[in-house]
Short mmCIF file of C-alpha atoms in Angstrom, two decimals:
data_model
loop_
_atom_site.label_atom_id
_atom_site.label_comp_id
_atom_site.label_asym_id
_atom_site.label_seq_id
_atom_site.Cartn_x
_atom_site.Cartn_y
_atom_site.Cartn_z
CA MET A 1 11.87 -25.91 -28.08
CA ALA A 2 10.61 -26.07 -24.55
CA LEU A 3 8.34 -23.26 -23.44
CA PRO A 4 9.57 -21.04 -20.62
CA LYS A 5 8.75 -21.91 -17.01
CA ILE A 6 6.60 -19.28 -15.27
CA ALA A 7 6.42 -18.35 -11.60
CA VAL A 8 3.40 -16.35 -10.27
CA LEU A 9 4.38 -14.88 -6.93
CA ASP A 10 2.42 -13.86 -3.85
CA ASP A 11 -1.05 -14.74 -5.18
CA TYR A 12 -2.81 -14.98 -1.88
CA GLN A 13 -6.28 -15.39 -3.27
CA LYS A 14 -5.29 -17.46 -6.23
CA LEU A 15 -6.79 -15.00 -8.59
CA SER A 16 -4.20 -15.79 -11.31
CA GLU A 17 -5.56 -19.35 -11.80
CA SER A 18 -8.16 -18.46 -14.38
CA PRO A 19 -6.17 -15.99 -16.48
CA PHE A 20 -3.06 -18.19 -16.49
CA GLU A 21 -5.02 -21.24 -17.46
CA ARG A 22 -4.81 -19.98 -20.97
CA LEU A 23 -1.05 -20.52 -20.82
CA ARG A 24 -1.29 -23.86 -19.04
CA SER A 25 -3.60 -25.20 -21.71
CA SER A 26 -0.95 -24.19 -24.34
CA GLY A 27 1.74 -26.22 -22.57
CA TYR A 28 3.39 -23.63 -20.34
CA LYS A 29 4.41 -24.77 -16.89
CA VAL A 30 2.93 -22.35 -14.40
CA THR A 31 3.75 -22.51 -10.78
CA VAL A 32 1.73 -20.27 -8.34
CA PHE A 33 3.15 -19.31 -4.98
CA THR A 34 0.45 -18.22 -2.48
CA ASP A 35 2.93 -17.19 0.24
CA THR A 36 5.61 -14.46 0.44
CA LEU A 37 9.20 -15.04 1.58
CA LEU A 38 11.16 -12.39 3.44
CA PRO A 39 12.26 -9.44 1.28
CA TYR A 40 15.81 -9.87 -0.06
CA ASN A 41 16.81 -6.26 0.58
CA HIS A 42 15.47 -5.76 4.06
CA PRO A 43 18.34 -5.11 6.61
CA ASP A 44 16.90 -7.73 8.98
CA THR A 45 16.60 -10.54 6.38
CA PRO A 46 19.19 -13.27 7.21
CA GLN A 47 21.38 -14.81 4.45
CA ASP A 48 19.62 -18.15 4.63
CA ALA A 49 16.33 -16.40 3.91
CA LYS A 50 17.90 -14.62 0.94
CA ASP A 51 19.17 -17.87 -0.31
CA ALA A 52 15.78 -19.53 0.05
CA LEU A 53 14.19 -16.83 -2.09
CA VAL A 54 16.89 -17.39 -4.79
CA LYS A 55 16.32 -21.12 -4.68
CA ARG A 56 12.64 -20.62 -5.15
CA LEU A 57 12.96 -18.21 -8.13
CA GLU A 58 16.21 -19.53 -9.87
CA PRO A 59 14.46 -22.15 -12.09
CA PHE A 60 12.06 -19.70 -13.78
CA GLU A 61 12.51 -17.83 -17.03
CA ILE A 62 9.39 -15.72 -16.47
CA ILE A 63 8.36 -14.22 -13.11
CA SER A 64 5.01 -12.61 -12.43
CA SER A 65 5.15 -10.38 -9.37
CA MET A 66 2.30 -8.62 -7.53
CA ARG A 67 3.01 -4.94 -6.69
CA GLU A 68 5.82 -4.63 -4.17
CA ARG A 69 5.12 -7.89 -2.37
CA THR A 70 8.49 -9.38 -3.47
CA PRO A 71 11.08 -6.65 -4.15
CA PHE A 72 13.71 -7.28 -6.89
CA PRO A 73 16.87 -5.37 -5.93
CA ASP A 74 20.07 -5.53 -8.00
CA GLU A 75 21.73 -8.38 -5.99
CA LEU A 76 18.67 -10.62 -6.36
CA ILE A 77 18.43 -10.04 -10.08
CA SER A 78 22.12 -10.86 -10.45
CA ARG A 79 21.41 -14.27 -8.80
CA LEU A 80 18.70 -15.32 -11.16
CA PRO A 81 20.58 -16.33 -14.31
CA ASN A 82 17.48 -17.93 -16.02
CA LEU A 83 15.37 -14.87 -15.64
CA LYS A 84 14.35 -13.47 -19.08
CA LEU A 85 11.15 -11.56 -18.40
CA LEU A 86 9.82 -9.84 -15.23
CA LEU A 87 6.23 -8.88 -14.98
CA THR A 88 4.55 -6.77 -12.38
CA THR A 89 1.12 -5.17 -11.75
CA GLY A 90 0.54 -1.49 -12.07
CA GLY A 91 2.25 1.14 -14.07
CA ARG A 92 5.25 1.57 -11.80
CA ASN A 93 7.09 -0.33 -9.13
CA ALA A 94 9.68 1.23 -6.84
CA SER A 95 10.73 -2.27 -5.52
CA ILE A 96 12.16 -3.42 -8.89
CA ASN A 97 15.53 -2.28 -9.93
CA VAL A 98 14.65 -1.76 -13.55
CA LYS A 99 18.12 -0.48 -14.43
CA ALA A 100 19.68 -3.75 -13.20
CA CYS A 101 17.17 -5.71 -15.30
CA THR A 102 17.93 -3.62 -18.36
CA VAL A 103 21.63 -4.26 -18.00
CA ARG A 104 20.82 -7.99 -17.87
CA GLY A 105 18.62 -7.64 -20.98
CA VAL A 106 15.56 -8.55 -18.89
CA PRO A 107 12.54 -6.51 -19.93
CA VAL A 108 10.12 -5.40 -17.14
CA ALA A 109 6.45 -4.87 -17.99
CA GLY A 110 3.48 -3.82 -15.88
CA SER A 111 -0.17 -3.47 -16.33
CA THR A 112 -2.90 -0.92 -16.24
CA ALA A 113 -6.27 -0.94 -14.50
CA GLU A 114 -9.52 0.72 -15.28
CA LYS A 115 -9.68 4.08 -13.61
CA ARG A 116 -12.54 4.30 -11.19
CA SER A 117 -13.52 7.09 -8.83
CA PRO A 118 -13.24 6.69 -5.98
CA ASP A 119 -10.48 4.20 -6.45
CA SER A 120 -10.00 1.10 -4.25
CA THR A 121 -7.38 2.58 -1.97
CA THR A 122 -9.42 5.68 -1.31
CA GLN A 123 -12.36 3.51 -0.40
CA HIS A 124 -10.17 1.45 1.99
CA CYS A 125 -8.81 4.55 3.66
CA VAL A 126 -12.27 5.97 4.28
CA ALA A 127 -13.38 2.51 5.69
CA LEU A 128 -10.54 2.52 8.21
CA ILE A 129 -11.39 6.03 9.31
CA LEU A 130 -15.07 5.08 9.87
CA ALA A 131 -14.08 1.75 11.52
CA LEU A 132 -12.02 3.68 14.14
CA ALA A 133 -14.41 6.53 14.52
CA ARG A 134 -17.48 4.36 15.01
CA ASN A 135 -15.72 1.41 16.92
CA ILE A 136 -17.00 -1.02 14.40
CA PRO A 137 -14.53 -3.90 14.92
CA GLN A 138 -14.75 -3.56 18.74
CA ASP A 139 -18.50 -3.39 18.79
CA ASP A 140 -18.79 -6.29 16.37
CA ALA A 141 -16.60 -8.37 18.65
CA SER A 142 -18.60 -7.28 21.74
CA MET A 143 -21.91 -8.20 20.14
CA LYS A 144 -20.62 -11.69 19.15
CA SER A 145 -19.35 -12.40 22.62
CA GLY A 146 -22.63 -11.38 24.34
CA GLY A 147 -21.80 -7.80 25.14
CA TRP A 148 -23.43 -4.50 24.24
CA GLN A 149 -22.14 -0.89 24.14
CA THR A 150 -18.65 -0.53 25.40
CA THR A 151 -17.56 3.05 24.57
CA TYR A 152 -18.68 6.10 22.58
CA ALA A 153 -18.17 6.91 18.87
CA THR A 154 -16.27 9.89 17.54
CA GLY A 155 -18.14 12.25 15.30
CA LEU A 156 -16.35 13.61 12.26
CA ALA A 157 -18.66 16.48 11.07
CA GLY A 158 -16.97 19.81 11.14
CA LYS A 159 -13.73 18.51 12.52
CA ALA A 160 -10.21 18.85 10.85
CA PHE A 161 -9.02 16.31 8.44
CA GLY A 162 -5.28 16.36 7.88
CA THR A 163 -3.74 14.84 4.81
CA ILE A 164 0.01 14.38 4.65
CA GLY A 165 0.43 14.68 0.92
CA LEU A 166 -2.09 16.11 -1.59
CA GLY A 167 -1.49 13.97 -4.64
CA ARG A 168 -4.12 11.81 -6.40
CA LEU A 169 -5.01 9.81 -3.29
CA GLY A 170 -4.78 12.66 -0.88
CA VAL A 171 -7.20 14.69 -3.03
CA SER A 172 -9.51 11.77 -3.48
CA VAL A 173 -9.84 11.00 0.26
CA SER A 174 -9.98 14.63 1.21
CA ARG A 175 -12.83 15.29 -1.27
CA ILE A 176 -14.88 12.58 0.29
CA MET A 177 -14.23 13.70 3.86
CA SER A 178 -15.13 17.27 2.90
CA ILE A 179 -18.35 16.52 0.96
CA ALA A 180 -19.66 13.51 2.88
CA PHE A 181 -18.69 14.49 6.43
CA GLY A 182 -18.21 18.32 6.22
CA MET A 183 -14.64 18.02 7.54
CA LYS A 184 -12.28 20.93 7.15
CA ILE A 185 -9.35 19.80 5.10
CA ILE A 186 -5.73 20.81 6.12
CA ALA A 187 -2.81 19.63 4.11
CA TRP A 188 0.99 19.47 4.25
CA SER A 189 3.87 18.00 2.26
CA THR A 190 7.39 19.20 1.75
CA ASN A 191 6.85 21.30 -1.36
CA LEU A 192 3.04 21.81 -1.27
CA THR A 193 1.93 25.42 -1.81
CA GLN A 194 -1.40 27.03 -1.32
CA GLU A 195 -1.63 27.91 -5.00
CA ALA A 196 -1.10 24.23 -5.97
CA ALA A 197 -3.73 23.12 -3.43
CA ASP A 198 -6.21 25.61 -4.81
CA GLU A 199 -5.65 24.18 -8.34
CA LYS A 200 -6.20 20.70 -6.97
CA ALA A 201 -9.45 21.72 -5.34
CA LYS A 202 -10.73 23.17 -8.62
CA ALA A 203 -9.60 20.00 -10.51
CA ALA A 204 -11.58 17.94 -7.99
CA GLY A 205 -14.72 20.01 -8.76
CA LEU A 206 -14.55 21.81 -5.32
CA PRO A 207 -14.68 25.56 -4.68
CA VAL A 208 -11.28 26.97 -3.82
CA GLU A 209 -12.79 28.66 -0.75
CA ASP A 210 -16.13 28.84 1.04
CA GLU A 211 -18.37 31.95 1.62
CA ASN A 212 -16.18 32.97 4.52
CA GLY A 213 -12.99 32.83 2.56
CA GLU A 214 -11.79 29.61 4.22
CA LYS A 215 -9.80 27.50 1.79
CA THR A 216 -11.24 24.19 0.83
CA PHE A 217 -7.74 22.61 0.87
CA LYS A 218 -5.85 24.72 3.44
CA VAL A 219 -2.05 24.32 3.39
CA VAL A 220 -0.55 24.47 6.89
CA SER A 221 2.82 23.74 8.40
CA ARG A 222 3.80 20.22 9.39
CA ASP A 223 3.59 21.11 13.11
CA GLU A 224 0.17 22.70 12.64
CA LEU A 225 -1.22 19.73 10.86
CA PHE A 226 -0.28 17.23 13.49
CA LYS A 227 -1.33 19.66 16.31
CA SER A 228 -4.76 20.53 15.02
CA ALA A 229 -6.00 17.61 12.96
CA ASP A 230 -8.68 15.29 14.32
CA VAL A 231 -7.87 12.75 11.68
CA VAL A 232 -4.36 12.38 10.15
CA THR A 233 -3.82 10.26 7.10
CA VAL A 234 -0.64 9.44 5.20
CA GLN A 235 -0.96 9.92 1.45
CA LEU A 236 2.67 9.98 0.22
CA VAL A 237 4.72 7.87 -2.12
CA LEU A 238 7.58 5.87 -0.49
CA SER A 239 10.93 7.23 -1.50
CA ASP A 240 14.34 7.94 0.02
CA ARG A 241 12.98 11.35 1.10
CA SER A 242 9.74 10.08 2.69
CA ARG A 243 11.16 6.91 4.32
CA GLY A 244 10.95 7.39 8.13
CA LEU A 245 9.45 10.88 7.61
CA ILE A 246 6.91 10.67 10.43
CA LYS A 247 8.51 10.36 13.81
CA ALA A 248 7.80 10.58 17.59
CA ASP A 249 7.86 14.41 17.49
CA ASP A 250 5.02 14.48 14.91
CA LEU A 251 2.97 11.88 16.75
CA GLY A 252 3.57 13.65 20.08
CA ARG A 253 1.86 16.75 18.73
CA MET A 254 -1.41 14.99 17.98
CA LYS A 255 -4.47 15.37 20.02
CA LYS A 256 -5.17 12.49 22.42
CA SER A 257 -8.65 12.22 20.74
CA ALA A 258 -7.16 12.01 17.20
CA LEU A 259 -7.07 9.16 14.67
CA PHE A 260 -4.06 8.23 12.64
CA ILE A 261 -4.42 6.18 9.42
CA ASN A 262 -1.80 4.92 7.00
CA THR A 263 -2.82 3.27 3.75
CA SER A 264 0.28 4.39 1.77
CA ARG A 265 3.39 2.55 2.74
CA GLY A 266 4.54 1.35 6.18
CA PRO A 267 8.15 2.63 6.10
CA ILE A 268 6.97 6.33 5.76
CA VAL A 269 6.22 6.14 9.44
CA ASN A 270 8.80 5.18 12.07
CA ASP A 271 7.27 1.99 13.21
CA ASP A 272 8.93 1.98 16.67
CA ASP A 273 7.64 5.52 17.36
CA LEU A 274 4.14 4.72 16.24
CA LEU A 275 4.08 1.50 18.29
CA ALA A 276 5.26 3.44 21.39
CA ALA A 277 2.51 6.05 20.88
CA ALA A 278 -0.11 3.25 20.53
CA LYS A 279 1.10 1.52 23.71
CA LYS A 280 0.93 4.83 25.62
CA GLY A 281 -2.51 5.59 24.23
CA SER A 282 -1.35 9.05 23.25
CA ILE A 283 -3.56 8.74 20.09
CA ARG A 284 -7.18 7.52 20.37
CA GLY A 285 -7.08 5.30 17.36
CA ILE A 286 -4.66 3.97 14.74
CA GLY A 287 -5.69 2.30 11.43
CA LEU A 288 -2.93 0.55 9.39
CA ASP A 289 -3.09 -1.21 6.04
CA VAL A 290 0.65 -1.20 5.39
CA TYR A 291 3.72 -2.29 7.41
CA GLU A 292 7.49 -2.21 7.60
CA ILE A 293 7.59 -5.90 6.53
CA GLU A 294 4.79 -7.59 4.67
CA PRO A 295 3.18 -9.97 5.43
CA LEU A 296 3.33 -8.74 8.99
CA PRO A 297 5.11 -11.48 11.05
CA LYS A 298 2.78 -13.43 13.33
CA ASP A 299 4.78 -12.45 16.43
CA ASN A 300 4.76 -8.77 15.58
CA GLU A 301 3.53 -6.61 18.48
CA TRP A 302 0.94 -4.95 16.27
CA ARG A 303 -0.71 -8.41 16.05
CA THR A 304 -0.12 -9.62 19.67
CA THR A 305 -0.81 -6.59 21.83
CA LYS A 306 -4.31 -6.30 23.36
CA TRP A 307 -5.19 -2.94 21.89
CA GLY A 308 -7.88 -0.72 23.61
CA GLU A 309 -7.07 -2.13 26.97
CA ALA A 310 -4.99 -0.64 29.89
CA GLY A 311 -4.92 2.77 28.34
CA ARG A 312 -3.59 1.60 24.99
CA SER A 313 -4.92 3.04 21.71
CA GLN A 314 -7.60 1.37 19.65
CA VAL A 315 -5.95 -0.24 16.66
CA VAL A 316 -7.54 -1.58 13.48
CA LEU A 317 -5.31 -3.62 11.23
CA THR A 318 -5.92 -4.83 7.66
CA PRO A 319 -3.47 -6.95 5.56
CA HIS A 320 -2.61 -4.36 2.81
CA MET A 321 -6.04 -4.62 1.16
CA GLY A 322 -6.12 -1.06 -0.31
CA TYR A 323 -5.80 -2.23 -3.87
CA VAL A 324 -7.04 -5.85 -3.56
CA GLU A 325 -10.25 -6.01 -5.52
CA GLU A 326 -11.11 -9.15 -7.56
CA ASP A 327 -11.89 -7.31 -10.76
CA ASN A 328 -8.79 -5.13 -10.66
CA ILE A 329 -6.35 -7.95 -10.01
CA THR A 330 -7.92 -10.30 -12.47
CA VAL A 331 -7.52 -7.73 -15.17
CA MET A 332 -3.92 -7.15 -14.32
CA TYR A 333 -3.21 -10.90 -14.48
CA GLN A 334 -4.94 -11.07 -17.89
CA GLN A 335 -2.71 -8.31 -19.13
CA GLN A 336 0.39 -10.24 -17.83
CA VAL A 337 -0.72 -13.26 -19.88
CA GLU A 338 -1.15 -11.13 -22.99
CA ASN A 339 2.40 -9.72 -22.40
CA ILE A 340 3.92 -13.18 -22.11
CA LEU A 341 2.28 -14.21 -25.40
CA ARG A 342 3.53 -11.05 -27.14
CA TRP A 343 7.06 -11.55 -25.72
CA GLN A 344 7.10 -15.17 -26.83
CA LYS A 345 6.17 -14.06 -30.33
CA GLY A 346 8.74 -11.25 -30.40
CA GLU A 347 5.98 -8.64 -30.38
CA ALA A 348 6.05 -5.29 -28.57
CA MET A 349 4.63 -5.66 -24.99
CA ALA A 350 2.34 -3.19 -23.25
CA THR A 351 3.42 -1.01 -20.29
CA VAL A 352 7.21 -1.72 -20.63
CA PHE A 353 9.19 0.05 -17.92
CA SER A 354 12.26 2.18 -18.67
CA ASP A 355 12.66 2.96 -14.96
CA SER A 356 10.71 2.31 -11.71
CA GLY A 357 8.35 5.18 -12.44
CA TYR A 358 9.25 7.11 -9.25
#
């Protein structure tokens, strides 16, 4: 009996090659795609692009996906009659309609990664904050073109750090900004209470309050956070409730000297409103690692605008690198290979999804 055909999607760095060689050497046909086609379920994706994605995926019985880079909504799943096993990386994935897969009899399995502190996304968020505050990309470009100092840096010590969301990543980033830079942490999310924030501070090994009675993680209103924070970071999970949550009114309350960073998910912020604020220069700096559509189209204004000129904001862009560490991704691919071999033998797989996890 012929072995199933395997597609590895969206492997930009070709990190799957070594782990999946184990399958190739056993006779499996493995096809690696290093690009990403337009998302099937985005409202702006034309029908011919949807059909192109189906044509790419239709021949394969096993599909290895990388996080949310290629979403699998109900309609796409229904158009893949050969699909028998869908793999992803991580312990949950909101972009896969697990229920639709279950109805089809297609198991969905993820992977786990070694827990490290601070984690990769936390490190990337802090890096973006520092890149903006210290003008690192701009000064690097100036030096390499023969220039010297062009503007001033922004100090962080003693200033207000605003986190929208105080979950695992919100706490992790806030802890660093508090300890390393002496920033005062203020937090908001829809259901966040001061009692819960105090418990999170204790769990992070921080005092609940300082000698003056000031809370380490101080819960404030949404308006107060945007109005008073010198740095605002988005630390929410994308959901129907959080999609488009941050709008022009929020951004309009920010200080002109403030920095805005999003390493969570692009659609949490209204992209048109953020772009308008950046063009007006109403915020000093914007750091983005996530976007409405990924990969970000080459003609997108975030790419093509000359930021930092003519009164526009300074903008630092990275291509959704928050979780992209060689060791992490290699381990996740190794776990996918193990799951394929278990599935082929009829054995129980690891990290099987019963739902998307959100």
